[in-house]
């Protein structure tokens, strides 16, 4: 997702303003001049300043030239969101489905999106969750949820 | 006596196994393009929960040293740096390969990495006790400047706009504000979410920024080309001749690497860029650079590994990370009861000795294992990306879940992945963000305490000699890009951004 410096700079200004405003509303510690508000306000001001400088293009000369991107259909960039979606799926589903099934689904989808053949993706989705479960549950004692399908160990 | 005890600690079977296993792990992960040394270390954290303190630190030291070397392999053979620390000299190494001298390039990477690592370790051994003595008298003013200096150094990243780097760093500091861990214990920016009260843990942030965003990038970039099968001749054949011929550049690389490593916040990537530029500047054969000339490889290859070891100096002494790898290591040190600080060297000397021994050992076994890795590189690099990346993603989920047995951190990993991806795409360096997150509460605490002590006065911040010097260095780092910019204006634009030399 390539954004112009104006957009990212603008976002930083807004974020800085929000941080400074939010910080200024924090309750002070009685009898002290500086409290929890000082640091966020300082950062907020810094972010506003940086945002403005970025938006007007100062410091641009330091950046390395980007390689020109090959043109893709508009939805191609959305593929970048697949990993986030898979992690979200893990958060929502791992308690009910259990680790093995959730991880298998993640690996299968992830591998297919990256262009793997089913011949590779399917065995991977069966074997890797079991291996990871063995390593983390058995050896490292991480309490992974059992869910619908619990491995024999 | 302490030293003997340290040898005994390292010779324990669990430590030796940990070293060997993490060496192989580091070599493989480092050699895969897109998987960096920092990511290798971050994914190790859940494993260290379960290890003894010495074994835990050993895995981090070994895996990171191996990964930094191993990043040279795809750089040399495919012109794709395996880790960002190899990016500075990838073109040079690839040019050597095209001339049919792949063995020379890979051997130089290996041999001088090991030398750099050992020299860096010696600097750690010599410097740390002296600095520890000094650090005992440090007050919050000095700690504030040290932490601030670390943040400023983190913004001096090569090939990025310094303003964007500072913005990233401020963003990290803002993220560190979240939660109740502030001088007053007031919940800040928690938006009523109970999971945010404890603040943002650095590990999910690191895993998200360095690993998940890499999986995201893989989704939208074409797969790197496959490596043709090839037989290598002797890897180390000409290295001794190179060592003698380029002795001076090698030492300069080591020293620059050590200095950059000791600076809080600046790490192996920057050491390599600066050393490569330095090497070109002072070389008697400037015109050969870029056409497959080993001199730059010697200097930068030694430099990035030397910085790795000396990066532990600020981490162990002050708890201020020397780079993103030690940022993770500090978390592990706290977890294992080896709290960083000057007293670590006085009260826990044998653990320190053990740490030095592990460093040396890791750099020695790097040579045989590295040769093995080079010979197997075409097999390892043939592993399809479509198989590796989804597995990495699951490991990210499990690894962050393991740090707190909390699904919220899995969500955080995803969010930080998106943030890192967008930032990287738009030229905002993520290392500055991460160091901001890691050091935020430390900077704030020392800043506020100092302000309260000085009653709002600025003078005590610079009054003491050490704090004055640190303050000057901090402002030097802050104003450095301005100096480079003015220099470019006067001399015509030819200086690469952020690199201190040329």
XYZ file of C-alpha atoms in Angstrom:
655
model
C 0.000 0.000 0.000
C 1.922 2.957 -1.329
C 0.569 6.217 0.063
C 1.734 9.712 -0.716
C 3.765 11.549 1.879
C 0.921 14.019 2.215
C -1.406 11.279 3.407
C 1.007 9.672 5.891
C 2.130 13.085 7.127
C -1.466 14.122 7.604
C -2.232 10.958 9.543
C 0.741 11.654 11.811
C -0.468 15.208 12.447
C -3.911 13.927 13.396
C -2.438 11.214 15.606
C -0.107 13.687 17.287
C -2.966 16.091 17.925
C -5.053 13.281 19.386
C -2.160 12.172 21.600
C -1.507 15.694 22.867
C -5.203 16.321 23.478
C -5.708 12.949 25.155
C -2.584 13.479 27.224
C -3.657 16.926 28.363
C -6.852 15.478 29.803
C -5.034 13.020 32.052
C -5.321 13.804 35.752
C -2.251 15.422 37.284
C -0.524 14.117 40.370
C -1.339 16.528 43.222
C 1.605 18.645 44.259
C 3.728 17.863 41.199
C 4.256 19.924 38.132
C 5.030 17.056 35.802
C 2.870 13.975 35.736
C 1.552 11.374 33.327
C 0.410 14.093 30.915
C 3.825 15.524 30.103
C 5.227 12.710 28.004
C 2.238 12.093 25.694
C 1.909 15.824 25.093
C 5.574 16.087 24.196
C 5.299 13.133 21.818
C 2.112 14.560 20.344
C 3.810 17.851 19.555
C 6.765 16.007 18.044
C 4.481 13.935 15.860
C 2.632 17.037 14.647
C 5.940 18.664 13.719
C 7.220 15.554 11.930
C 3.905 15.090 10.158
C 3.982 18.629 8.794
C 7.602 18.283 7.664
C 6.843 14.969 5.941
C 3.730 16.351 4.275
C 5.681 19.228 2.743
C 8.344 16.807 1.572
C 11.353 17.720 3.698
C 13.859 14.892 4.015
C 12.678 13.286 0.802
C 16.169 13.507 -0.680
C 17.440 10.989 1.878
C 15.210 8.176 0.741
C 16.457 5.397 -1.471
C 14.816 5.160 -4.860
C 11.973 2.673 -4.890
C 12.056 -0.010 -7.508
C 9.143 0.556 -9.886
C 6.329 -1.805 -9.051
C 4.964 -4.108 -11.680
C 1.348 -3.283 -12.423
C -1.215 -5.553 -10.865
C -5.008 -5.609 -10.793
C -6.378 -3.523 -7.920
C -7.289 -6.527 -5.797
C -3.727 -7.859 -5.846
C -2.713 -5.530 -3.005
C -5.524 -6.909 -0.859
C -3.676 -10.222 -0.693
C -1.417 -8.524 1.838
C -4.340 -8.631 4.263
C -4.556 -12.437 4.125
C -2.055 -12.980 6.975
C -3.964 -10.562 9.187
C -7.222 -12.272 8.358
C -5.678 -15.643 9.218
C -4.423 -14.359 12.573
C -7.867 -12.925 13.279
C -9.281 -16.323 12.422
C -6.893 -17.852 14.950
C -8.040 -15.420 17.649
C -11.709 -16.155 16.994
C -11.618 -19.867 16.233
C -8.784 -21.488 18.154
C -10.778 -21.807 21.402
C -13.620 -23.714 19.780
C -11.906 -25.533 16.912
C -8.725 -26.255 18.802
C -5.162 -25.544 17.780
C -4.635 -28.353 15.288
C -7.657 -27.620 13.115
C -7.164 -23.843 13.236
C -3.493 -24.061 12.330
C -4.242 -26.554 9.558
C -6.758 -24.159 8.040
C -4.302 -21.255 8.315
C -1.508 -23.162 6.629
C -3.739 -24.514 3.890
C -5.158 -21.103 2.995
C -1.811 -19.342 3.346
C -0.001 -21.838 1.137
C -2.716 -21.792 -1.527
C -2.753 -17.995 -1.664
C 1.034 -18.041 -2.107
C 0.549 -20.296 -5.097
C 1.292 -23.750 -3.719
C -0.222 -26.780 -5.409
C -2.667 -28.873 -3.381
C -0.092 -31.669 -3.538
C 2.170 -29.525 -1.348
C -0.411 -27.601 0.659
C -2.436 -30.552 1.925
C 0.368 -32.639 3.442
C 1.835 -29.447 4.880
C -1.474 -28.535 6.512
C -1.748 -31.994 8.041
C 1.825 -32.432 9.247
C 2.985 -28.990 10.376
C 0.213 -28.292 12.940
C 0.948 -31.644 14.558
C 4.680 -30.914 14.670
C 4.173 -27.421 16.060
C 1.699 -28.751 18.590
C 4.173 -31.401 19.670
C 6.958 -28.843 20.040
C 4.988 -26.154 21.839
C 2.501 -28.224 23.834
C 4.686 -31.123 24.822
C 8.149 -29.598 25.020
C 7.472 -25.960 25.828
C 4.275 -26.573 27.835
C 2.278 -23.873 26.101
C -1.417 -24.440 26.933
C -2.696 -24.708 23.375
C -6.463 -25.295 23.203
C -7.615 -28.832 22.372
C -10.960 -27.963 20.846
C -12.616 -30.526 18.612
C -9.565 -32.548 17.783
C -6.921 -33.266 20.365
C -3.689 -34.982 19.364
C -2.885 -38.314 21.030
C -0.123 -36.922 23.263
C 38.011 -19.623 39.678
C 35.074 -17.693 38.307
C 36.303 -18.471 34.809
C 36.476 -22.204 35.503
C 32.987 -22.047 36.906
C 31.890 -20.264 33.739
C 33.371 -23.031 31.577
C 31.469 -25.531 33.662
C 28.258 -23.572 33.068
C 28.779 -23.550 29.315
C 29.809 -27.190 29.152
C 26.460 -28.319 30.556
C 24.793 -30.593 28.004
C 21.649 -28.489 27.721
C 23.690 -25.407 26.891
C 25.749 -27.210 24.267
C 22.663 -28.675 22.644
C 21.004 -25.256 22.703
C 24.039 -23.726 20.988
C 24.153 -26.366 18.280
C 20.418 -26.334 17.597
C 20.158 -22.563 17.524
C 23.222 -22.379 15.276
C 21.522 -24.538 12.678
C 18.275 -22.641 13.136
C 20.020 -19.288 12.741
C 21.884 -20.410 9.634
C 18.734 -21.648 7.935
C 16.504 -18.710 8.863
C 19.169 -16.138 8.037
C 19.752 -17.631 4.620
C 16.092 -17.491 3.605
C 15.435 -14.137 1.954
C 12.943 -12.059 3.881
C 13.555 -13.793 7.184
C 15.860 -11.534 9.161
C 18.108 -12.146 12.153
C 15.753 -10.131 14.345
C 12.846 -12.279 13.318
C 14.841 -15.440 13.991
C 15.540 -14.155 17.499
C 11.962 -13.022 18.142
C 10.579 -16.431 17.255
C 13.061 -18.018 19.677
C 11.640 -16.230 22.707
C 8.950 -18.775 23.580
C 11.629 -21.468 23.427
C 13.803 -19.594 25.907
C 11.013 -19.717 28.514
C 11.771 -23.320 28.955
C 15.574 -23.184 28.985
C 18.001 -22.454 31.807
C 19.213 -18.816 31.911
C 22.594 -19.554 30.313
C 21.085 -21.781 27.634
C 18.453 -19.134 26.884
C 21.042 -16.427 26.351
C 23.192 -18.864 24.376
C 20.413 -19.540 21.874
C 19.956 -15.829 21.231
C 23.667 -15.124 20.849
C 24.270 -18.089 18.578
C 21.193 -17.755 16.418
C 21.735 -14.045 15.794
C 25.442 -14.402 14.948
C 24.706 -17.248 12.532
C 21.805 -15.436 10.912
C 23.869 -12.314 10.266
C 26.522 -14.366 8.474
C 24.013 -16.556 6.713
C 22.289 -13.513 5.251
C 25.330 -13.145 3.016
C 24.590 -16.431 1.237
C 21.496 -15.507 -0.804
C 22.943 -12.027 -1.227
C 25.964 -13.526 -2.888
C 24.214 -16.185 -4.938
C 20.906 -14.536 -5.822
C 21.530 -10.835 -5.207
C 18.811 -10.881 -2.550
C 20.110 -10.070 0.934
C 19.007 -12.698 3.447
C 19.034 -10.136 6.247
C 19.111 -6.323 6.064
C 22.634 -6.369 7.510
C 23.907 -7.930 4.270
C 22.177 -5.438 2.008
C 25.104 -3.007 1.948
C 27.402 -5.317 0.016
C 24.990 -7.604 -1.808
C 25.763 -6.106 -5.210
C 29.478 -6.500 -4.645
C 29.178 -10.132 -3.580
C 26.917 -10.924 -6.497
C 29.363 -9.315 -8.902
C 32.036 -11.678 -7.564
C 29.722 -14.632 -8.142
C 29.151 -13.545 -11.710
C 32.891 -13.470 -12.209
C 32.934 -17.111 -11.087
C 34.360 -16.359 -7.661
C 31.385 -17.307 -5.506
C 33.675 -19.290 -3.197
C 35.778 -16.226 -2.532
C 32.754 -14.054 -1.750
C 31.091 -16.627 0.491
C 34.342 -17.503 2.168
C 35.049 -13.849 2.869
C 31.579 -13.493 4.353
C 32.174 -16.476 6.611
C 35.777 -15.904 7.602
C 35.485 -12.212 8.323
C 32.134 -12.662 10.046
C 33.821 -15.026 12.471
C 36.769 -12.670 12.968
C 34.434 -9.727 13.450
C 32.414 -11.677 15.971
C 35.487 -12.633 17.968
C 36.991 -9.137 17.919
C 33.617 -7.719 18.904
C 33.484 -10.134 21.801
C 36.942 -9.111 22.962
C 35.792 -5.494 22.941
C 32.828 -6.526 25.061
C 35.149 -8.303 27.497
C 37.446 -5.297 27.771
C 34.904 -2.506 27.720
C 32.121 -3.828 29.865
C 33.877 -3.936 33.263
C 35.342 -0.452 32.786
C 32.000 0.990 31.800
C 30.300 -0.918 34.612
C 32.548 0.860 37.079
C 31.508 4.155 35.560
C 27.853 3.236 35.327
C 27.606 2.693 39.057
C 27.681 6.463 39.526
C 25.052 7.178 36.879
C 21.912 8.988 37.956
C 18.596 9.346 36.161
C 20.026 12.235 34.125
C 22.643 10.007 32.544
C 20.132 7.218 32.004
C 17.749 9.636 30.372
C 20.412 10.837 27.941
C 21.607 7.318 27.231
C 18.112 6.169 26.406
C 17.467 9.299 24.367
C 20.766 8.838 22.543
C 19.725 5.279 21.759
C 16.496 6.526 20.266
C 18.263 9.149 18.197
C 20.812 6.637 16.906
C 17.949 4.362 15.929
C 16.740 7.101 13.619
C 20.068 7.284 11.761
C 19.073 4.413 9.522
C 20.632 4.328 6.126
C 18.397 4.922 3.135
C 15.520 6.520 4.903
C 14.334 10.023 5.564
C 15.508 11.072 9.026
C 12.216 12.832 9.664
C 10.273 9.696 8.888
C 12.625 7.784 11.179
C 11.999 10.236 14.006
C 8.270 9.994 13.372
C 8.505 6.184 13.614
C 10.409 6.495 16.846
C 7.817 8.907 18.296
C 5.071 6.532 17.245
C 6.861 3.783 19.169
C 7.109 6.030 22.231
C 3.409 6.811 21.956
C 2.603 3.102 21.820
C 4.757 2.626 24.913
C 2.568 5.196 26.717
C -0.383 2.825 26.552
C -1.218 1.208 29.846
C -0.681 1.887 33.506
C 3.061 1.751 33.625
C 3.767 5.422 33.992
C 5.077 7.522 36.855
C 1.573 8.129 38.202
C 0.059 4.732 37.529
C -2.864 6.278 35.663
C -4.342 4.250 32.804
C -3.391 6.053 29.618
C -4.877 5.533 26.150
C -6.498 2.283 27.180
C -9.930 3.215 25.773
C -11.551 1.066 28.398
C -9.983 -2.136 27.063
C -8.786 -4.175 30.055
C -6.169 -5.988 27.950
C -4.456 -2.675 27.312
C -4.021 -1.836 30.999
C -0.803 -3.820 31.178
C 0.593 -1.963 28.199
C 1.854 -3.286 24.873
C 4.334 -6.097 25.317
C 7.420 -5.695 23.110
C 7.442 -9.298 21.919
C 4.111 -9.303 20.047
C 5.051 -5.942 18.578
C 8.424 -7.275 17.423
C 6.999 -10.480 16.007
C 4.299 -8.543 14.192
C 6.587 -5.906 12.764
C 9.398 -8.205 11.734
C 7.683 -11.503 10.939
C 4.013 -11.005 10.067
C 4.730 -7.993 7.886
C 7.277 -10.144 6.043
C 4.604 -12.772 5.378
C 2.365 -9.957 4.135
C 5.101 -8.739 1.834
C 5.535 -12.243 0.457
C 1.860 -12.165 -0.532
C 2.364 -9.242 -2.886
C 5.871 -9.832 -4.230
C 6.930 -12.404 -6.802
C 8.788 -15.462 -5.554
C 12.590 -15.108 -5.664
C 14.317 -17.136 -8.355
C 15.492 -20.641 -7.564
C 19.145 -21.310 -7.076
C 20.767 -23.508 -9.667
C 22.569 -26.510 -8.262
C 26.255 -25.889 -8.094
C 29.388 -27.411 -6.680
C 31.627 -25.175 -4.657
C 35.383 -25.373 -4.518
C 37.283 -24.761 -1.311
C 35.541 -22.043 0.656
C 38.399 -20.913 2.843
C 41.172 -21.353 0.272
C 42.187 -17.748 -0.280
C 40.942 -16.225 2.938
C 44.292 -16.101 4.672
C 45.753 -14.230 1.721
C 42.804 -11.837 1.841
C 43.305 -11.363 5.567
C 46.901 -10.360 5.037
C 46.216 -8.213 2.025
C 43.292 -6.328 3.542
C 44.426 -6.355 7.108
C 43.950 -2.654 7.593
C 40.397 -2.512 6.156
C 39.537 -5.536 8.278
C 40.606 -3.819 11.483
C 38.850 -0.644 10.460
C 35.687 -2.657 9.844
C 35.995 -4.304 13.234
C 36.474 -1.005 14.997
C 33.648 0.787 13.190
C 31.416 -2.170 13.896
C 32.311 -2.099 17.569
C 31.669 1.626 17.839
C 28.325 1.439 16.063
C 27.357 -1.576 18.098
C 28.158 0.149 21.385
C 26.065 3.140 20.425
C 22.678 2.332 21.811
C 20.108 1.907 19.103
C 22.352 1.463 16.069
C 23.003 -2.068 14.926
C 24.452 -4.418 12.347
C 22.637 -2.944 9.333
C 24.085 0.457 9.927
C 27.536 -0.936 10.707
C 27.597 -2.665 7.335
C 26.483 0.406 5.403
C 28.950 2.703 7.119
C 31.841 0.263 6.785
C 31.189 -0.396 3.134
C 31.103 3.328 2.405
C 34.226 3.792 4.519
C 36.046 1.048 2.679
C 35.255 2.602 -0.674
C 36.296 6.025 0.497
C 39.716 4.984 1.748
C 40.486 2.275 -0.773
C 43.411 2.614 -3.106
C 41.345 0.864 -5.772
C 38.081 2.777 -5.590
C 37.214 2.115 -9.203
C 37.039 -1.639 -8.561
C 34.183 -1.282 -6.073
C 30.927 -2.624 -7.434
C 32.657 -4.839 -9.979
C 33.370 -7.725 -7.654
C 36.141 -6.532 -5.388
C 36.545 -8.305 -2.057
C 37.855 -5.348 -0.066
C 34.435 -3.965 0.814
C 33.206 -7.436 1.725
C 36.092 -7.877 4.118
C 35.442 -4.627 5.888
C 31.637 -4.683 6.005
C 31.448 -8.420 6.703
C 33.665 -8.016 9.748
C 31.836 -4.884 10.777
C 28.309 -6.240 11.001
C 29.327 -9.208 13.107
C 31.545 -7.088 15.357
C 28.627 -4.771 16.036
C 26.516 -7.726 17.041
C 28.740 -8.533 20.001
C 29.436 -4.986 21.100
C 25.708 -4.241 20.871
C 25.457 -6.231 24.075
C 27.512 -3.634 25.954
C 24.728 -1.053 26.454
C 22.202 -3.844 26.796
C 23.978 -5.609 29.631
C 25.149 -2.469 31.394
C 22.179 -0.162 31.148
C 19.335 -2.281 29.834
C 19.369 -0.069 26.745
C 19.300 -2.147 23.580
C 22.191 -1.766 21.159
C 19.960 -2.918 18.307
C 16.693 -4.740 17.683
C 18.216 -8.144 18.484
C 19.441 -7.089 21.905
C 16.075 -5.409 22.452
C 14.681 -8.931 22.504
C 17.617 -10.245 24.487
C 17.012 -7.711 27.264
C 13.488 -9.017 27.701
C 14.863 -12.534 28.005
C 17.549 -11.410 30.480
C 14.893 -9.904 32.762
C 12.759 -12.996 32.443
C 15.671 -15.176 33.466
C 16.626 -13.091 36.486
C 19.809 -11.735 34.892
C 18.600 -8.155 35.191
C 20.826 -5.843 33.147
C 22.791 -3.267 35.086
C 26.311 -2.612 36.283
C 25.872 -4.984 39.223
C 25.499 -7.859 36.790
C 29.255 -7.691 36.307
C 30.155 -7.537 39.977
C 27.665 -9.954 41.475
C 27.140 -12.348 38.635
C 30.589 -12.460 37.086
C 30.489 -16.126 36.177
C 27.332 -15.680 34.115
C 29.113 -12.875 32.298
C 32.173 -15.029 31.671
C 29.887 -17.780 30.451
C 28.324 -15.303 28.061
C 31.728 -14.320 26.664
C 32.655 -17.969 26.197
C 29.400 -18.592 24.335
C 30.141 -15.685 22.021
C 33.588 -17.022 21.175
C 32.313 -20.568 20.823
C 29.484 -19.468 18.533
C 31.904 -17.645 16.261
C 34.252 -20.616 16.122
C 31.622 -23.203 15.264
C 30.313 -20.727 12.720
C 33.159 -21.703 10.411
C 32.518 -25.460 10.014
C 28.744 -25.086 10.201
C 28.868 -22.152 7.813
C 30.815 -24.182 5.251
C 28.235 -26.930 5.576
C 25.461 -24.396 5.123
C 27.094 -22.922 2.012
C 27.396 -26.384 0.490
C 23.765 -27.121 1.252
C 22.529 -23.661 0.323
C 20.949 -24.674 -2.949
C 18.888 -27.343 -1.169
C 17.803 -25.048 1.649
C 17.001 -22.157 -0.645
C 14.892 -24.450 -2.786
C 12.308 -24.743 -0.005
C 9.206 -23.184 -1.544
C 8.160 -19.888 -0.055
C 4.539 -21.034 -0.180
C 5.444 -23.707 2.378
C 7.588 -21.589 4.689
C 5.544 -18.440 5.048
C 2.271 -20.015 6.303
C 4.224 -22.030 8.863
C 5.975 -18.854 10.017
C 2.554 -17.260 10.418
C 1.342 -20.084 12.670
C 4.573 -19.833 14.658
C 3.929 -16.112 15.111
C 0.488 -16.862 16.505
C 1.713 -19.612 18.827
C 4.827 -17.738 19.860
C 2.966 -14.591 20.876
C 0.264 -16.651 22.561
C 2.985 -18.388 24.549
C 4.354 -15.138 25.978
C 1.196 -14.535 28.009
C -1.241 -17.354 27.229
C -3.447 -14.591 25.955
C -5.252 -14.410 22.629
C -5.110 -10.635 22.741
C -1.399 -10.770 21.936
C -2.191 -12.770 18.792
C -4.454 -9.943 17.706
C -1.686 -7.483 18.537
C 0.745 -9.432 16.374
C -1.651 -9.108 13.464
C -2.182 -5.401 13.998
C 1.520 -4.726 14.293
C 2.064 -6.762 11.172
C -0.234 -4.422 9.254
C 1.398 -1.374 10.805
C 4.888 -2.608 9.951
C 3.857 -3.471 6.417
C 2.335 -0.052 5.739
C 5.271 1.740 7.349
C 7.877 -0.206 5.405
C 6.043 0.415 2.156
C 6.075 4.148 2.782
C 9.673 4.525 3.849
C 9.208 4.593 7.635
C 11.921 2.446 9.268
C 10.361 -0.133 11.583
C 13.478 -0.640 13.716
C 13.013 2.891 15.098
C 9.406 2.062 15.946
C 10.429 -1.062 17.803
C 13.150 0.649 19.811
C 10.648 3.371 20.695
C 8.259 0.755 22.036
C 10.969 -1.092 23.944
C 12.541 1.989 25.486
C 9.487 4.187 25.928
C 8.805 3.565 29.589
C 12.497 3.814 30.434
C 12.886 7.174 28.694
C 9.744 8.510 30.290
C 10.558 7.312 33.770
C 14.040 8.781 33.750
C 12.829 11.968 32.117
C 10.027 12.588 34.596
C 12.095 11.608 37.620
C 14.902 13.888 36.459
C 12.471 16.736 35.892
C 11.003 16.285 39.358
C 14.474 16.165 40.883
C 15.601 19.275 39.069
C 12.339 21.081 39.813
C 11.686 21.754 36.153
C 15.142 23.190 35.606
C 17.090 22.198 32.487
C 20.549 22.889 33.846
C 20.996 19.713 35.951
C 20.398 17.683 32.802
C 23.724 18.826 31.376
C 25.653 19.841 34.474
C 27.403 16.593 35.267
C 30.305 15.823 32.934
C 29.012 12.469 31.664
C 25.503 13.749 31.124
C 26.904 16.774 29.292
C 28.840 14.563 26.882
C 25.851 12.289 26.352
C 23.636 15.297 25.699
C 26.086 16.612 23.123
C 26.179 13.223 21.408
C 22.398 13.060 21.362
C 22.067 16.435 19.718
C 24.850 15.484 17.342
C 22.813 12.470 16.255
C 19.733 14.658 15.951
C 21.457 17.283 13.833
C 23.546 14.851 11.790
C 21.025 14.552 8.917
C 20.912 18.343 8.693
C 24.698 18.388 8.350
C 24.587 15.735 5.634
C 21.891 17.685 3.847
C 23.893 20.919 3.887
C 27.015 19.023 2.769
C 25.046 17.575 -0.142
C 23.826 21.013 -1.102
C 27.362 22.352 -1.189
C 29.070 19.343 -2.759
C 26.357 18.102 -5.061
C 24.150 15.148 -4.163
C 26.182 12.005 -3.837
C 26.165 11.080 -0.172
C 23.979 8.133 0.762
C 21.576 9.165 3.465
C 22.415 8.407 7.022
C 25.806 6.852 6.422
C 28.435 8.562 8.455
C 31.235 8.185 5.968
C 32.058 8.920 2.359
